[in-house]
Coordinates of C-alpha atoms in Angstrom, one line a residue:
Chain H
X10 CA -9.7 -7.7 -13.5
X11 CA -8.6 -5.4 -10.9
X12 CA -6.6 -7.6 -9.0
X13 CA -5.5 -11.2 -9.6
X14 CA -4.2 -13.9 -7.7
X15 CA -2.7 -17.0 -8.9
X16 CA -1.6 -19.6 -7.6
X17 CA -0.4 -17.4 -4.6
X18 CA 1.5 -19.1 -1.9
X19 CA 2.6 -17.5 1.6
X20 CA 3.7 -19.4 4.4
X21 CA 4.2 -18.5 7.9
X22 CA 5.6 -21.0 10.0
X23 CA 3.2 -23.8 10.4
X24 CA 0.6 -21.7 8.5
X25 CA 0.4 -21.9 4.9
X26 CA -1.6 -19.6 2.5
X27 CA -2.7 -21.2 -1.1
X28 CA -5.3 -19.3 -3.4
X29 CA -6.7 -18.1 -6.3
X30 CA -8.5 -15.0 -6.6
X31 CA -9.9 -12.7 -8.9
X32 CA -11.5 -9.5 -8.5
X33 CA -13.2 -7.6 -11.5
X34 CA -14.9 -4.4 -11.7
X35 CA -18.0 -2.7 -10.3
X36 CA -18.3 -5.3 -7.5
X37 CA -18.4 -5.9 -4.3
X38 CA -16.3 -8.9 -3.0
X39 CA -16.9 -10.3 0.4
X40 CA -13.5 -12.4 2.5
X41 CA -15.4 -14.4 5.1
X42 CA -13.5 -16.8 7.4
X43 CA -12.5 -17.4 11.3
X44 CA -9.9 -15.0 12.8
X45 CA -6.5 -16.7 11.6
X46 CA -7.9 -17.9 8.4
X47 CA -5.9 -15.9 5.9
X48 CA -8.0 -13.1 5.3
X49 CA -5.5 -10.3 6.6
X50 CA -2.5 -12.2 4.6
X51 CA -4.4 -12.0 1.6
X52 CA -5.0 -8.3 1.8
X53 CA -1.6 -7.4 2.4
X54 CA -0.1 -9.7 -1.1
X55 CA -3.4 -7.1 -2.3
X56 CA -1.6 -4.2 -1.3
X57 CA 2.1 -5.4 -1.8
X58 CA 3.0 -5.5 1.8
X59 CA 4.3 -8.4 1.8
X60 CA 5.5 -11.2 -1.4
X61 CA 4.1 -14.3 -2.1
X62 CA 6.6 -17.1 -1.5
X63 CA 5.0 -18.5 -4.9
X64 CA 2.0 -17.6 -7.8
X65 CA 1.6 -13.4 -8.7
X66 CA -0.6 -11.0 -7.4
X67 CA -1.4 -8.4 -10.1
X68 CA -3.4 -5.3 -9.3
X69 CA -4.6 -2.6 -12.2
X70 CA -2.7 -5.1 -14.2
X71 CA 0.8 -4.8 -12.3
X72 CA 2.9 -6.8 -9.8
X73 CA 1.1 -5.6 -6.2
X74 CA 4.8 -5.2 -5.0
X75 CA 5.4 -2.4 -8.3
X76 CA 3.0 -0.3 -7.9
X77 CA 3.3 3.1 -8.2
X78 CA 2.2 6.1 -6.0
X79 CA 0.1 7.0 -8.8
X80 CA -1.6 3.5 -8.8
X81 CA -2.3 3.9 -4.8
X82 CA -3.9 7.2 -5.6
X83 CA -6.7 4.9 -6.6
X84 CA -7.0 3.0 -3.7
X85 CA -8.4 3.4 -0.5
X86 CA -7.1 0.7 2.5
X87 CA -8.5 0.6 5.6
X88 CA -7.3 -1.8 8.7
X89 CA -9.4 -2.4 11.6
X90 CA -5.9 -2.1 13.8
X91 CA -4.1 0.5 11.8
X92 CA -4.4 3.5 10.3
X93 CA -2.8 7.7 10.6
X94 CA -1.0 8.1 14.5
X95 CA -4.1 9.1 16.8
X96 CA -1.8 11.8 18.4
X97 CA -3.0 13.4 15.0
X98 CA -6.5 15.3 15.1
X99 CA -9.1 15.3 12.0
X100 CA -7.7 18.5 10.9
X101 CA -4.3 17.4 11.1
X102 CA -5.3 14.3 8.9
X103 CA -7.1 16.4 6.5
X104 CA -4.4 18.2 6.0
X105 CA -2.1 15.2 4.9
X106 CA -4.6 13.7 3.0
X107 CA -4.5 16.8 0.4
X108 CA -0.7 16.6 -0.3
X109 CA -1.0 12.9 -0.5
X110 CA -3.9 12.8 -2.8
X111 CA -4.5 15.6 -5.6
X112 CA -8.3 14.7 -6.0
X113 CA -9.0 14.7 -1.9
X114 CA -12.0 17.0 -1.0
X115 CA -11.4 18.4 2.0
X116 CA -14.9 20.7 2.4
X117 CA -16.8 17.5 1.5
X118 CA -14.7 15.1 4.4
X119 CA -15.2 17.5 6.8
X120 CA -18.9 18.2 6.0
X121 CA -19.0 14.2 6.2
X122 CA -17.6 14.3 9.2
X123 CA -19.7 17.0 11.0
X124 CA -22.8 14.3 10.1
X125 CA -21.2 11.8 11.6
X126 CA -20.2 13.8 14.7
X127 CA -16.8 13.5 14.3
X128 CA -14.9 15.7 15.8
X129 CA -12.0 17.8 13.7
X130 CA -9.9 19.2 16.6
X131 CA -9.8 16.3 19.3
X132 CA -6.9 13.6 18.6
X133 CA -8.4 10.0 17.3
X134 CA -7.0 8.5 20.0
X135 CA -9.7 10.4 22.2
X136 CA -12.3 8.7 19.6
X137 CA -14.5 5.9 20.2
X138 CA -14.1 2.9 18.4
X139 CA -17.2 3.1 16.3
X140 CA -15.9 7.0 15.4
X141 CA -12.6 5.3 15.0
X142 CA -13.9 3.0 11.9
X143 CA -16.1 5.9 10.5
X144 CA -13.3 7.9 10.3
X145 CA -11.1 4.9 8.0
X146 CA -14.2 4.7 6.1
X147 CA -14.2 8.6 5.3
X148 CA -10.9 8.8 4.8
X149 CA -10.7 6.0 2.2
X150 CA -13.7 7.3 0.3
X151 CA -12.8 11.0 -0.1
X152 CA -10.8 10.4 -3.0
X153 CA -11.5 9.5 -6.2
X154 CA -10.5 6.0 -5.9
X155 CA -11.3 2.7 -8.0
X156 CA -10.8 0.3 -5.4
X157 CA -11.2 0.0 -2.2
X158 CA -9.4 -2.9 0.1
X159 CA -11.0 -3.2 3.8
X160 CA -9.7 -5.3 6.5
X161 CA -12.7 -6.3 9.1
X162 CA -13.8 -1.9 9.1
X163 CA -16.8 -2.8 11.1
X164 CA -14.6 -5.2 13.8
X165 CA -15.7 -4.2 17.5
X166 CA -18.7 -2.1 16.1
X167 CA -22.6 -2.2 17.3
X168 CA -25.7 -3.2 15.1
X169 CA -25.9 1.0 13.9
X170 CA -22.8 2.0 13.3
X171 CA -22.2 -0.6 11.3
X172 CA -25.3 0.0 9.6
X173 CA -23.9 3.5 9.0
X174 CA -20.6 2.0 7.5
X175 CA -22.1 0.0 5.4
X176 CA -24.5 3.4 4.1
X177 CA -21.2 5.0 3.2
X178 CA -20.0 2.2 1.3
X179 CA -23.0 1.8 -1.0
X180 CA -23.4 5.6 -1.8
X181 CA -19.3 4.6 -2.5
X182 CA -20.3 2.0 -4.8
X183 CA -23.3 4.1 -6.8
X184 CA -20.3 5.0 -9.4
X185 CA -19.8 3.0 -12.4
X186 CA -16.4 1.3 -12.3
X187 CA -15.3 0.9 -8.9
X188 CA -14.5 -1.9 -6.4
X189 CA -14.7 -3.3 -3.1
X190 CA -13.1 -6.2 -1.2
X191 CA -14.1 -6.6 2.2
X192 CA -13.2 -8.9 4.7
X193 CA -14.9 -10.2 7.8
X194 CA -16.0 -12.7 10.3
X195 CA -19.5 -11.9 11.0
X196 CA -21.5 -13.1 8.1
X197 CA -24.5 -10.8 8.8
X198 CA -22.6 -7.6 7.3
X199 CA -21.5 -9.1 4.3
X200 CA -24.7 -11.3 3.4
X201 CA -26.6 -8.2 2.2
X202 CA -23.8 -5.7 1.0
X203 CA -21.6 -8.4 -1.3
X204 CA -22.3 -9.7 -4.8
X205 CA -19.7 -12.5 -4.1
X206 CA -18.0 -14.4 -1.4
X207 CA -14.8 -15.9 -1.0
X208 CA -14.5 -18.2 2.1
X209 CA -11.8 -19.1 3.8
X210 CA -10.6 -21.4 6.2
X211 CA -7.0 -22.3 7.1
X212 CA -5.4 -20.2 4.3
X213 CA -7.8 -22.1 1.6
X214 CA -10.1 -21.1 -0.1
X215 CA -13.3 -23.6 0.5
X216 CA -16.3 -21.7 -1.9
X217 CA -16.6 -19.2 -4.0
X218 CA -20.0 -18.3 -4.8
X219 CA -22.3 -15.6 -5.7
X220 CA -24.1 -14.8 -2.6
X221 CA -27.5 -14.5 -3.8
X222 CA -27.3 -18.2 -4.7
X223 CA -25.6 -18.8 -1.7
X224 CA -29.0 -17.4 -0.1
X225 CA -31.1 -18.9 -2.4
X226 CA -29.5 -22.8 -3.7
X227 CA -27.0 -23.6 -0.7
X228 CA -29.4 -25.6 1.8
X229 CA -28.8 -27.8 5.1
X230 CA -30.9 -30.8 4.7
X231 CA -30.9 -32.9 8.1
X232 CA -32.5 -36.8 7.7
X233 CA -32.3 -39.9 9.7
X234 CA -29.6 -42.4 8.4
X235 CA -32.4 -44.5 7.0
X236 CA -33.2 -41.2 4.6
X237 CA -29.7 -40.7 4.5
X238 CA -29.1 -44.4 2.9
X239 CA -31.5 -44.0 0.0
X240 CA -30.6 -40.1 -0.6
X241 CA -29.3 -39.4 -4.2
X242 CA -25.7 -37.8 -3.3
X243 CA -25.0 -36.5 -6.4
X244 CA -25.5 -32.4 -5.1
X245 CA -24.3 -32.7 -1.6
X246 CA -21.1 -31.2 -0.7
X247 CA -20.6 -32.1 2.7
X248 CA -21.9 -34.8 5.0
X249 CA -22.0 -34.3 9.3
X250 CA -22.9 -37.4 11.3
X251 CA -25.1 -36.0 13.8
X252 CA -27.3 -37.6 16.9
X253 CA -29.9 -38.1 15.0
X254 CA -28.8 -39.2 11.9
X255 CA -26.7 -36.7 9.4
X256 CA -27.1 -33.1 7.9
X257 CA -26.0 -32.6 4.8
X258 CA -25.0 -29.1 3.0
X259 CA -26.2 -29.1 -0.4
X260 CA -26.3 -26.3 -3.8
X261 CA -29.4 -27.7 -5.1
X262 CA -32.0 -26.9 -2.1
X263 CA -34.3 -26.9 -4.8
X264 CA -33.9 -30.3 -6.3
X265 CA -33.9 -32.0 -2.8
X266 CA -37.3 -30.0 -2.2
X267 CA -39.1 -31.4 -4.7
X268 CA -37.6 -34.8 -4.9
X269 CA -37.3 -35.8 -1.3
X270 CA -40.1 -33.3 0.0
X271 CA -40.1 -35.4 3.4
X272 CA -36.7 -34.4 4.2
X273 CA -35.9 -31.6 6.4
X274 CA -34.6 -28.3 4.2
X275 CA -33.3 -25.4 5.7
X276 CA -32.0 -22.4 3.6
X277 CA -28.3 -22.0 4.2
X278 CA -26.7 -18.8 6.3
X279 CA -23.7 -18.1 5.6
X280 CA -22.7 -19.2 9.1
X281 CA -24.1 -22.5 8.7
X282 CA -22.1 -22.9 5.1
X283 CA -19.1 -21.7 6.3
X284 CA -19.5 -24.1 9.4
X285 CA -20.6 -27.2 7.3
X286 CA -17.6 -26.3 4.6
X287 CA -15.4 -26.8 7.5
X288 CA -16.8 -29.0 9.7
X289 CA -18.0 -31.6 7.3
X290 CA -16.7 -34.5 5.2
X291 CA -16.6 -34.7 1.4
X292 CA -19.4 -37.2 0.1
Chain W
X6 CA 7.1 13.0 -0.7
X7 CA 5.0 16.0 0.1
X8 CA 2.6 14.1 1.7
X9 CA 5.0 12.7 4.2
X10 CA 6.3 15.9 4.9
X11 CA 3.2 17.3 5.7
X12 CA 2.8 14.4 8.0
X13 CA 6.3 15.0 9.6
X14 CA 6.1 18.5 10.1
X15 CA 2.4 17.8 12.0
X16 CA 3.7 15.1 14.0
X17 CA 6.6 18.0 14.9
X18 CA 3.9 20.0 16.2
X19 CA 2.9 17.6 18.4
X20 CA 5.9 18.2 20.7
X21 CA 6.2 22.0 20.0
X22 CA 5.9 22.6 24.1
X23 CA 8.6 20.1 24.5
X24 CA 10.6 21.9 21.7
X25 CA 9.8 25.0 23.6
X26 CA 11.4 23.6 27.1
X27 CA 14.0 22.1 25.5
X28 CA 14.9 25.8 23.6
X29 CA 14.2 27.9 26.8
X30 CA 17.0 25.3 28.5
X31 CA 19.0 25.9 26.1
X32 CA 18.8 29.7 26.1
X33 CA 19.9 29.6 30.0
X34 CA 23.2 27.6 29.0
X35 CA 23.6 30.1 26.6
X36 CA 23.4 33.2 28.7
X37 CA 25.2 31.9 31.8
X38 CA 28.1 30.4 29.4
X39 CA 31.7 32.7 29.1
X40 CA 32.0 34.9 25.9
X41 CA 31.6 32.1 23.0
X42 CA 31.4 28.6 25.1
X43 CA 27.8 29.5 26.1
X44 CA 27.4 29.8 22.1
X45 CA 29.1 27.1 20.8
X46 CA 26.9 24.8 23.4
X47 CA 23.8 26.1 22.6
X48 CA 24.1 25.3 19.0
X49 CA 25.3 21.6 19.4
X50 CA 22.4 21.2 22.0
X51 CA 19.8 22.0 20.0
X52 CA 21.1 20.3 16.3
X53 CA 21.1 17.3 19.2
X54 CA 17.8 17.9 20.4
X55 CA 16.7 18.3 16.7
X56 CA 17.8 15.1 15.8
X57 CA 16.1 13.4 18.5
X58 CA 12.7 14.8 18.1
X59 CA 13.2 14.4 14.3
X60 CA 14.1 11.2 13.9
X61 CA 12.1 10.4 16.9
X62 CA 8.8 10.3 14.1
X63 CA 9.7 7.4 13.0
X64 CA 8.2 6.0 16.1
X65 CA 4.8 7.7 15.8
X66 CA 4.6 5.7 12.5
X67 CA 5.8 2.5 13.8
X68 CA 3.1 2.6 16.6
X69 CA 0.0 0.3 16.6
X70 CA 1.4 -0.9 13.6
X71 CA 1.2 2.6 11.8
X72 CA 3.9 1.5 9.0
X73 CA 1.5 -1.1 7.3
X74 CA -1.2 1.5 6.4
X75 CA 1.2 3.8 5.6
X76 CA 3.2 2.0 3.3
X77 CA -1.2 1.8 1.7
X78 CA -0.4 5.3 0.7
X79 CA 0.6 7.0 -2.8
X80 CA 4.1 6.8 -1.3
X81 CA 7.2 3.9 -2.1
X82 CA 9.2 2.6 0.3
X83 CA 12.1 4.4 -1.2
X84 CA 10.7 7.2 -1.2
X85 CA 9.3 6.8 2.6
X86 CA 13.4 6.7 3.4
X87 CA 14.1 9.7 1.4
X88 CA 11.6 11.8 3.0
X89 CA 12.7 10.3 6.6
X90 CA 16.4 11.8 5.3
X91 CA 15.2 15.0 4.3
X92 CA 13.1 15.5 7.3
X93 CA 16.0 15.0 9.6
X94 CA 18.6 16.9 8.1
X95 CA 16.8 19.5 6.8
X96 CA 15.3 20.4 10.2
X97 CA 18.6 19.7 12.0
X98 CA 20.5 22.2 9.4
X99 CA 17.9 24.6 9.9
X100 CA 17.7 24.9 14.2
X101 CA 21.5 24.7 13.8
X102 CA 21.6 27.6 11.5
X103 CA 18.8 29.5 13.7
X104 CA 20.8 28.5 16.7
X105 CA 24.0 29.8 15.5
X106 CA 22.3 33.2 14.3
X107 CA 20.9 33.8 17.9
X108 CA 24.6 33.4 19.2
X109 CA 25.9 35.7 16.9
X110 CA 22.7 37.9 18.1
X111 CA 23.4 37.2 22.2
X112 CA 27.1 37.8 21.3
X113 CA 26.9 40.5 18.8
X114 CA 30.3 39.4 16.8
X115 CA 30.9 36.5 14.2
X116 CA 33.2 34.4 15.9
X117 CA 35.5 32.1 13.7
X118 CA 35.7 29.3 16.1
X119 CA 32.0 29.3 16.6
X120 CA 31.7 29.0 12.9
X121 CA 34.2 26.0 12.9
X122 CA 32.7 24.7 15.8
X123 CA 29.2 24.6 14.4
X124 CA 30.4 23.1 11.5
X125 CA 32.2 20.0 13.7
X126 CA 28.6 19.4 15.3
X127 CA 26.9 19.6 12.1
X128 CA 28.8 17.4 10.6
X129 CA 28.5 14.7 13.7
X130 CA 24.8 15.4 13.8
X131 CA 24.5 13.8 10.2
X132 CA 27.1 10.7 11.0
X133 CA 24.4 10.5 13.7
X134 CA 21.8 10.4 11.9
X135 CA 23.5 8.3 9.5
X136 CA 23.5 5.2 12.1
X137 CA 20.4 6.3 13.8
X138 CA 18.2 6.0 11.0
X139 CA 18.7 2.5 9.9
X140 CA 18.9 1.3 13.2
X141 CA 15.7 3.0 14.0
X142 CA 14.1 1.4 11.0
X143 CA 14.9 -2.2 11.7
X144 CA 14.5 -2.4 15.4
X145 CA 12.3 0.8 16.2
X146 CA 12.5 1.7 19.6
X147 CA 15.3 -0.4 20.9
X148 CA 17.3 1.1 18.4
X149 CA 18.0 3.9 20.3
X150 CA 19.1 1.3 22.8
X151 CA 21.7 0.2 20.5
X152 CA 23.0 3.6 19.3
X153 CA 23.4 3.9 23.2
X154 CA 25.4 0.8 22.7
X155 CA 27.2 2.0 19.8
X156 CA 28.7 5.4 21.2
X157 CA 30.1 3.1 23.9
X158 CA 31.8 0.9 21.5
X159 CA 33.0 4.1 19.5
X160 CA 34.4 5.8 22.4
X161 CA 36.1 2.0 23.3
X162 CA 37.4 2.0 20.2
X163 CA 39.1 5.8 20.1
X164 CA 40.3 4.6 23.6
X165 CA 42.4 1.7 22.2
X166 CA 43.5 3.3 19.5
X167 CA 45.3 6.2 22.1
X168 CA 46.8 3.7 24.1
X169 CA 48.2 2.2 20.8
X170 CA 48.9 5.4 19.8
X171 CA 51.0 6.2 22.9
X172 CA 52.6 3.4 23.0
X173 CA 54.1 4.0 19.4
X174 CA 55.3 7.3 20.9
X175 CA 52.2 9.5 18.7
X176 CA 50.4 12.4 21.0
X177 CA 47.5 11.8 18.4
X178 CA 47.9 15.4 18.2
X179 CA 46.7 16.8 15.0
X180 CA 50.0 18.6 13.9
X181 CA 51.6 14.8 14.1
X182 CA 49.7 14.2 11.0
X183 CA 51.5 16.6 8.3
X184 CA 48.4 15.7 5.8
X185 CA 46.2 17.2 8.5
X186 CA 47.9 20.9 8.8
X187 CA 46.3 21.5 5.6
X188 CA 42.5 22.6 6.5
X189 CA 40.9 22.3 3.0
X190 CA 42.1 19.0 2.8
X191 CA 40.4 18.5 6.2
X192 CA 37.5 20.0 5.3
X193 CA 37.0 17.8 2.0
X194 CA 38.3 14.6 3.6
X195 CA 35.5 15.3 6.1
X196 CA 32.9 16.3 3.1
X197 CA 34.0 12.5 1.4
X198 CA 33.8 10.7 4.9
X199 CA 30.1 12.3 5.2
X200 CA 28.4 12.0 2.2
X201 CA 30.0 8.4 1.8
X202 CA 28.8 7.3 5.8
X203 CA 25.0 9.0 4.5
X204 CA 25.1 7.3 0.7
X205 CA 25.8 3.8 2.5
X206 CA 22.8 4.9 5.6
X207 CA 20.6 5.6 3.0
X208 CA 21.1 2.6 1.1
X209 CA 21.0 0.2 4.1
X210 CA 17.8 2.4 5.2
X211 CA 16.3 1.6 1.6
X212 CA 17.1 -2.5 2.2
X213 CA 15.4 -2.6 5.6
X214 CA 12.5 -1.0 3.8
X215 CA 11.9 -3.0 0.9
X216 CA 12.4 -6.4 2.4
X217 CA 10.2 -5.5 5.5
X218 CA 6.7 -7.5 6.0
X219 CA 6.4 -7.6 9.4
X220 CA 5.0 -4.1 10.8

């Protein structure tokens, strides 16, 4: 596993993180929840910025709050909200990068960023946000690192350059052994790129799935209390009372399609899960 | 470390034209000052103006909440403070020693009491910066607010002590003291008083870093 986390506690006032996570090689994990949810708190136990009050977060097999400068050789962070001072230009940030990491290419980052049009003598703060994020994303994969760790990179971006940060991930991702955990509230960027997704809502998390069963098993039935009455419960996860009877989120679409063919069956989005997870009751 | 000091020494450049104004300023006090005055101020200007404009990087990485990715780097906290240490002093020892060697130029003599005197500043710049920088750390900008604060207090403080002083019958003049007529015991009494005041900065500096989470 490249990072662990168990039984993890964190709390913040009235807010109270508790989880389990685990995140093993040559995989992409996706963080999905509301803003608030947790997802920035559990990133930084990831990266040791801050301790659990309870549990252990273990990264490369170590304490997050031990690790080395060595060990963050091999990973690359990225926050939507943070990052190197944006009085500094490309150049200037280049520069940096080669002292801080031995294995930093800077004739392929800068050839990266030509294609990208980003420029290397005007001061990020002169950027756009969508250069901005493509920047992060550059910087974090011109070294040789195992892991990376992004907090919501493609927050405030358009359909494209998203698109295009999402490209650069999976070229990242096309060598054997490394790792991505990425977090986000728009469900649409994650659905395609992730093999897995945590989600979680008010510091909990509420599924943990593989996301092509997510797409393919989870399923929003919706039936009239009647159907609802003589429906065999034993796969549904949530219940909603609606206006016209009840939805219900299920992980066995495919049982309630060919047993109760009559009932309405919709496959899940990740949206609609998320929403249901939440919103609904247990059966 | 390097890696930060690379980082330092760009954000530095960042103000060269500032550093530039603040030298040529400088270079009038020292031409319109008499014989070794004009001197002896330029070089405690500019190991002053160092130490704001070094230690003043610690607010490019506080900004926009700059410290959390930074701390993401193959750096430790420790060593974050270390480098913030080195940075300082080693930038204020150096304009103080170019300072000095461009009054010995302007002059054209080695003057003993602009040796000593350099020495005094140099030795206040890094009491300074030994309350500056933990102050800085732990409250950012408003820490410069409370150093203000602080000098106040001192100066209170040496105040009192005078009128106590006086009213013991002590001038608080130096040959009062017979210890103090001796200037090597001076000199390493101040040496003790520093690197003690920068081993305790250093290690408060080192606290406020590790237990910080909020950025």
């Amino acid at each position: 596993m490249l990072i662990q986390l168990d039984h993890v506690k964190k709390e913040y006032g009235d807010f109270t993180l508790e989880l389990d996570m685990q995140i093993p090689e040559n995989r992409v994990t996706g963080l999905i929840g509301a803003n608030g949810a947790g997802k920035s708190t559990t990133f930084k136990l990831m990266l040791g910025l801050i301790r659990p009050d309870a549990g252990d977060v273990k990264v490369f097999g170590k304490k997050a709050g031990e690790l080395s400068a060595e060990d963050r050789q091999k990973i690359g962070t990225v926050f939507s909200d943070s990052g190197f001072s944006e009085y500094l230009t490309v150049q200037q940030v280049g520069r940096i990068m080669q002292e801080f990491y031995p294995d930093f290419e800077p004739e392929q980052f800068y050839r990266r960023c030509e294609y990208f049009h980003i420029p290397q003598k005007k001061k990020i703060k002169e950027f756009s946000t969508g250069m901005k994020a493509k920047l992060k994303i550059l910087l974090a994969v011109s070294h040789d690192s195992h892991l990376l760790i992004l907090d919501e990179p493609t927050a405030g971006l358009d359909v494209i350059a998203r698109e295009e940060i999402l490209d650069i991930l999976r070229g990242y991702m096309e060598v054997p052994g490394r790792s991505i955990v990425i977090s986000s509230h728009i469900s649409g960027d994650l659905e395609h790129f992730c093999d897995d997704l945590y989600m979680i809502d008010k510091g909990k998390i509420v599924l943990h799935e593989d996301t092509d069963r997510i797409m393919e098993e989870y399923g929003l039935l919706k039936m009239s209390e009647q159907e609802f009455t003589g429906l065999d419960k034993e796969y549904l996860l949530r219940v909603k009372k609606e206006s016209f009877g009840y939805s219900c989120l299920t992980d066995q679409r495919t049982y309630y399609l060919e047993n109760y063919p009559m009932i309405v069956n919709e496959k899940g989005n990740i949206d609609e899960v998320i929403a249901m997870l939440v919103k609904g009751e247990r059966v | 470390m390097r890696g930060l000091l690379r980082k330092d020494l760009e954000l530095a450049r960042l103000n060269i034209k500032i550093w530039g104004a603040l030298f040529f300023i400088g270079v009038i006090y020292l031409f319109s000052g008499k014989s070794m005055d004009g001197g002896s101020f330029f070089t405690a200007y500019m190991v002053f103006v160092s130490i704001g404009l070094s230690a003043g990087t610690i607010s490019y990485d506080t900004s926009d909440h700059g410290m959390q990715f930074l701390l993401t780097l193959p750096v430790t906290r420790r060593e974050y403070v270390k480098e913030k240490y080195l940075f300082c002093i080693g930038l204020t020892a150096v304009l103080g020693v170019i300072s000095l060697l461009i009054s010995m130029l302007v002059y054209r003599k080695v003057n003993m009491e602009l040796l000593v005197s350099a020495g005094a500043v140099f030795y206040c710049a890094i009491l300074c910066l030994a309350l500056m920088l933990p102050l800085r750390l732990k409250y950012g900008d408003r820490g410069r607010i409370l150093m203000g604060g602080l000098a106040v207090a001192v100066f209170a403080v040496i105040a009192l002590c005078n009128e106590i002083l006086q009213k013991f019958h002590i001038n608080g003049n130096v040959e009062d003291f017979s210890f103090a007529r001796n200037g090597v015991v001076i000199a390493v009494g101040m040496v003790i008083v520093c690197v003690g005041c920068l081993g305790i900065s250093v290690k408060s500096s080192e606290h406020i870093m590790e237990k910080m989470e909020e950025f």
